[in-house]
Amino acid sequence: MTRIISPSLLSADFGNLKADCEMINSSEAEWLHIDVMDGSFVPNISFGFPVMEALKMHCTKPLDVHLMIVHPEKYIKRFAEAGAGIITFHYETVDNPLEVIEMIKAEGVKVGITINPDVPVSVLEPFVDKVDLVLLMTVFAGYGGQKFIEESYSRIAELRKMIDQKNAHCVIEVDGGVNINNARKLFDTGVNVLVAGSAVFKAENPTKMIHDMLNT
Ligand code: DX5
Ligand code: ZN
């Protein structure tokens, strides 16, 4: 089963992003997770296209873009042009998820769909065989450094069963409160991709932490 660490840039040193990109390049992290927040779908505002374009110049790994914005369909082309390798949008923010999935695919970019912890996993059923990735939020989207919601394990197991029953090929990603203490249980429950912000960037040795989370 695929195991990937996607460190979330939200917890990086914004005064020295080039150094953090170089750390990611030399690490076992396969992707770099990019949290885009608009102050509307979520209360917080993070960063947008110019920062992503600068990251793209220094980072050799695919940018795993997590859109926490209303009307994501308006910006798909620009995120693709800014260098996204994967674009994940929130189910809660669109009227017609299938249309948005097709728009992202048309840009030649991988597509992901995500839900907050208060949205039933069952809403994802029509989409699991049409996307490359399903992201289950394990905290409410908006901020780094929150506590992992323990009820997430049963949601992950439900999603894993749904994907396997439909013989779908998407990977499961989780995001929020992931660290060295829950990494193994998450992989064992059927997760493929761990997003980790504070656990990686606040670690004394981030490259070692990435290695340890992969091999716990
Ligand atoms: C939260 C973001 C996360 C965040 C995770 O809304 O989607 O990607 O950076 O941060 P940690 O790993 O610190 O919980
Ligand atoms: Zn995220």
Tab-separated table of C-alpha atoms and ligand atoms in Angstrom:
chain	number	residue	atom	x	y	z
A	1	MET	CA	0.000	0.000	0.000
A	2	THR	CA	1.250	3.494	-0.924
A	3	ARG	CA	2.668	5.517	1.966
A	4	ILE	CA	3.350	9.210	1.417
A	5	ILE	CA	4.190	12.127	3.703
A	6	SER	CA	3.014	15.533	2.479
A	7	PRO	CA	4.418	18.191	4.846
A	8	SER	CA	2.119	21.210	5.166
A	9	LEU	CA	3.898	24.442	4.342
A	10	LEU	CA	1.531	26.354	6.616
A	11	SER	CA	3.876	25.611	9.533
A	12	ALA	CA	7.078	26.499	7.620
A	13	ASP	CA	9.256	29.578	8.180
A	14	PHE	CA	7.698	32.152	5.841
A	15	GLY	CA	10.825	34.289	6.091
A	16	ASN	CA	12.872	31.488	4.608
A	17	LEU	CA	10.690	29.366	2.360
A	18	LYS	CA	13.552	28.531	0.002
A	19	ALA	CA	15.394	26.722	2.809
A	20	ASP	CA	12.261	24.762	3.701
A	21	CYS	CA	11.806	23.785	0.023
A	22	GLU	CA	15.389	22.538	-0.036
A	23	MET	CA	14.748	20.505	3.107
A	24	ILE	CA	11.681	18.945	1.440
A	25	ASN	CA	13.674	18.247	-1.756
A	26	SER	CA	16.307	16.325	0.145
A	27	SER	CA	13.805	14.464	2.343
A	28	GLU	CA	11.640	11.366	1.830
A	29	ALA	CA	8.524	13.562	1.562
A	30	GLU	CA	6.935	12.805	-1.819
A	31	TRP	CA	4.671	15.860	-1.958
A	32	LEU	CA	4.480	19.361	-0.479
A	33	HIS	CA	1.046	20.283	0.922
A	34	ILE	CA	-0.100	23.838	0.132
A	35	ASP	CA	-3.025	25.247	2.155
A	36	VAL	CA	-4.900	28.019	0.387
A	37	MET	CA	-7.407	29.833	2.652
A	38	ASP	CA	-9.708	32.679	1.675
A	39	GLY	CA	-11.094	34.106	4.943
A	40	SER	CA	-14.562	33.080	3.759
A	41	PHE	CA	-14.923	29.276	3.696
A	42	VAL	CA	-12.504	29.302	6.626
A	43	PRO	CA	-11.827	32.266	8.945
A	44	ASN	CA	-8.101	32.335	8.223
A	45	ILE	CA	-6.246	33.726	5.177
A	46	SER	CA	-2.986	32.077	4.093
A	47	PHE	CA	-1.423	32.801	0.678
A	48	GLY	CA	-2.098	32.555	-3.035
A	49	PHE	CA	-0.606	32.465	-6.527
A	50	PRO	CA	2.605	34.540	-6.160
A	51	VAL	CA	3.787	32.434	-3.221
A	52	MET	CA	2.942	29.225	-5.035
A	53	GLU	CA	4.824	30.345	-8.145
A	54	ALA	CA	7.889	31.111	-6.015
A	55	LEU	CA	7.650	27.702	-4.338
A	56	LYS	CA	7.418	26.014	-7.699
A	57	MET	CA	10.801	27.501	-8.640
A	58	HIS	CA	12.515	25.880	-5.665
A	59	CYS	CA	10.540	22.733	-4.914
A	60	THR	CA	11.162	19.603	-6.981
A	61	LYS	CA	8.237	17.674	-5.453
A	62	PRO	CA	4.603	17.840	-6.659
A	63	LEU	CA	2.560	20.592	-4.991
A	64	ASP	CA	-0.443	19.034	-3.224
A	65	VAL	CA	-2.815	21.994	-3.203
A	66	HIS	CA	-5.648	22.012	-0.630
A	67	LEU	CA	-8.171	24.707	-1.539
A	68	MET	CA	-10.156	26.043	1.414
A	69	ILE	CA	-11.931	28.650	-0.673
A	70	VAL	CA	-15.423	29.400	-1.930
A	71	HIS	CA	-15.931	29.098	-5.708
A	72	PRO	CA	-12.830	26.954	-6.300
A	73	GLU	CA	-14.018	26.439	-9.895
A	74	LYS	CA	-13.105	30.066	-10.675
A	75	TYR	CA	-9.428	29.517	-9.892
A	76	ILE	CA	-8.608	26.025	-11.136
A	77	LYS	CA	-6.861	27.182	-14.293
A	78	ARG	CA	-4.688	29.619	-12.341
A	79	PHE	CA	-3.703	27.041	-9.736
A	80	ALA	CA	-2.780	24.638	-12.524
A	81	GLU	CA	-0.690	27.362	-14.202
A	82	ALA	CA	0.932	28.216	-10.865
A	83	GLY	CA	2.273	24.659	-10.743
A	84	ALA	CA	-0.205	22.511	-8.818
A	85	GLY	CA	0.351	18.760	-9.207
A	86	ILE	CA	-2.837	17.872	-7.338
A	87	ILE	CA	-5.815	20.150	-6.694
A	88	THR	CA	-8.177	19.192	-3.867
A	89	PHE	CA	-11.411	21.116	-3.313
A	90	HIS	CA	-13.966	20.973	-0.490
A	91	TYR	CA	-17.235	19.184	-1.317
A	92	GLU	CA	-18.974	21.802	0.883
A	93	THR	CA	-17.925	24.671	-1.409
A	94	VAL	CA	-19.410	23.570	-4.729
A	95	ASP	CA	-22.863	22.885	-6.209
A	96	ASN	CA	-21.733	20.306	-8.721
A	97	PRO	CA	-18.669	18.322	-7.606
A	98	LEU	CA	-18.580	16.231	-10.796
A	99	GLU	CA	-18.258	19.347	-12.920
A	100	VAL	CA	-15.355	20.605	-10.786
A	101	ILE	CA	-13.660	17.183	-10.946
A	102	GLU	CA	-13.847	17.304	-14.749
A	103	MET	CA	-12.517	20.886	-14.824
A	104	ILE	CA	-9.455	19.888	-12.786
A	105	LYS	CA	-8.826	16.798	-14.934
A	106	ALA	CA	-9.062	18.937	-18.071
A	107	GLU	CA	-6.054	20.932	-16.808
A	108	GLY	CA	-3.995	17.730	-16.731
A	109	VAL	CA	-3.721	17.925	-12.950
A	110	LYS	CA	-4.586	15.204	-10.422
A	111	VAL	CA	-7.869	15.770	-8.600
A	112	GLY	CA	-8.871	15.404	-4.971
A	113	ILE	CA	-12.093	15.951	-3.029
A	114	THR	CA	-12.293	16.653	0.696
A	115	ILE	CA	-14.776	17.014	3.552
A	116	ASN	CA	-14.641	18.518	7.036
A	117	PRO	CA	-15.187	16.237	10.079
A	118	ASP	CA	-18.909	17.116	10.346
A	119	VAL	CA	-19.787	15.937	6.825
A	120	PRO	CA	-20.879	12.279	6.473
A	121	VAL	CA	-18.395	10.092	4.589
A	122	SER	CA	-21.337	8.699	2.580
A	123	VAL	CA	-21.528	11.918	0.494
A	124	LEU	CA	-18.274	10.843	-1.168
A	125	GLU	CA	-19.725	7.635	-2.594
A	126	PRO	CA	-20.471	8.999	-6.107
A	127	PHE	CA	-16.954	10.416	-6.463
A	128	VAL	CA	-14.434	7.892	-5.132
A	129	ASP	CA	-14.064	6.216	-8.527
A	130	LYS	CA	-13.667	9.554	-10.330
A	131	VAL	CA	-10.873	11.179	-8.315
A	132	ASP	CA	-7.205	10.472	-7.627
A	133	LEU	CA	-7.400	11.360	-3.942
A	134	VAL	CA	-9.922	11.674	-1.108
A	135	LEU	CA	-8.835	13.896	1.775
A	136	LEU	CA	-10.559	13.352	5.106
A	137	MET	CA	-10.018	16.322	7.389
A	138	THR	CA	-9.082	15.134	10.870
A	139	VAL	CA	-9.528	18.661	12.288
A	140	PHE	CA	-11.819	21.445	11.067
A	141	ALA	CA	-10.066	23.159	8.162
A	142	GLY	CA	-8.606	26.566	8.947
A	143	TYR	CA	-5.581	26.399	11.209
A	144	GLY	CA	-2.443	24.366	11.775
A	145	GLY	CA	-1.566	22.952	15.194
A	146	GLN	CA	-5.031	21.659	16.172
A	147	LYS	CA	-5.698	18.426	18.033
A	148	PHE	CA	-6.479	15.279	15.994
A	149	ILE	CA	-10.161	14.265	16.245
A	150	GLU	CA	-10.139	10.639	17.484
A	151	GLU	CA	-13.523	9.809	15.876
A	152	SER	CA	-11.693	10.079	12.538
A	153	TYR	CA	-10.532	6.442	12.670
A	154	SER	CA	-14.039	5.073	12.080
A	155	ARG	CA	-14.516	7.558	9.216
A	156	ILE	CA	-11.271	6.397	7.618
A	157	ALA	CA	-12.300	2.741	7.939
A	158	GLU	CA	-15.698	3.554	6.371
A	159	LEU	CA	-14.004	5.335	3.461
A	160	ARG	CA	-11.465	2.533	2.957
A	161	LYS	CA	-14.330	0.008	2.770
A	162	MET	CA	-16.238	2.186	0.286
A	163	ILE	CA	-13.177	2.556	-1.969
A	164	ASP	CA	-12.365	-1.148	-1.874
A	165	GLN	CA	-15.982	-2.170	-2.529
A	166	LYS	CA	-16.115	0.050	-5.599
A	167	ASN	CA	-12.695	-1.187	-6.687
A	168	ALA	CA	-11.644	2.471	-6.942
A	169	HIS	CA	-8.004	3.492	-7.116
A	170	CYS	CA	-7.902	6.806	-5.260
A	171	VAL	CA	-5.588	7.288	-2.309
A	172	ILE	CA	-6.786	8.360	1.142
A	173	GLU	CA	-5.131	11.439	2.628
A	174	VAL	CA	-5.691	12.791	6.140
A	175	ASP	CA	-4.920	16.304	7.366
A	176	GLY	CA	-4.846	17.820	10.830
A	177	GLY	CA	-3.193	16.832	14.082
A	178	VAL	CA	-1.095	14.092	12.452
A	179	ASN	CA	2.159	13.287	14.242
A	180	ILE	CA	4.623	10.530	15.072
A	181	ASN	CA	2.255	9.105	17.719
A	182	ASN	CA	-0.701	8.461	15.395
A	183	ALA	CA	1.090	7.946	12.034
A	184	ARG	CA	1.278	4.173	12.326
A	185	LYS	CA	-2.337	3.690	13.387
A	186	LEU	CA	-3.437	5.927	10.508
A	187	PHE	CA	-1.477	3.895	7.947
A	188	ASP	CA	-2.828	0.696	9.524
A	189	THR	CA	-6.414	2.000	9.250
A	190	GLY	CA	-5.967	2.419	5.496
A	191	VAL	CA	-4.556	5.904	5.009
A	192	ASN	CA	-2.010	6.390	2.197
A	193	VAL	CA	-1.000	10.028	2.581
A	194	LEU	CA	-0.283	11.842	5.839
A	195	VAL	CA	-0.295	15.638	5.811
A	196	ALA	CA	1.786	16.982	8.686
A	197	GLY	CA	2.448	20.641	9.394
A	198	SER	CA	3.621	21.330	12.902
A	199	ALA	CA	4.839	17.746	13.424
A	200	VAL	CA	7.378	18.208	10.613
A	201	PHE	CA	8.288	21.894	10.617
A	202	LYS	CA	8.461	22.295	14.394
A	203	ALA	CA	10.567	19.146	14.764
A	204	GLU	CA	14.204	19.542	15.734
A	205	ASN	CA	15.171	17.484	12.694
A	206	PRO	CA	12.393	17.688	10.050
A	207	THR	CA	13.978	15.242	7.548
A	208	LYS	CA	14.383	12.649	10.297
A	209	MET	CA	10.803	13.235	11.419
A	210	ILE	CA	9.568	12.602	7.862
A	211	HIS	CA	11.604	9.388	7.756
A	212	ASP	CA	10.357	8.281	11.169
A	213	MET	CA	6.699	8.974	10.323
A	214	LEU	CA	7.041	6.867	7.170
A	215	ASN	CA	8.688	4.015	8.999
A	216	THR	CA	6.878	3.946	12.333
B	1	DX5	C1	-5.597	22.953	8.295
B	1	DX5	C2	-4.709	22.627	7.138
B	1	DX5	C3	-3.603	21.721	7.465
B	1	DX5	C4	-2.646	22.201	8.498
B	1	DX5	C5	-2.242	20.984	9.301
B	1	DX5	O1	-6.737	23.570	7.840
B	1	DX5	O2	-5.455	22.043	6.091
B	1	DX5	O3	-2.923	21.268	6.290
B	1	DX5	O4	-1.500	22.830	8.010
B	1	DX5	O5	-1.481	21.376	10.376
B	1	DX5	P1	-1.059	20.380	11.537
B	1	DX5	O6	-0.369	19.214	10.894
B	1	DX5	O7	-0.148	21.215	12.382
B	1	DX5	O8	-2.318	19.982	12.243
B	2	ZN	ZN	-4.402	21.104	4.396
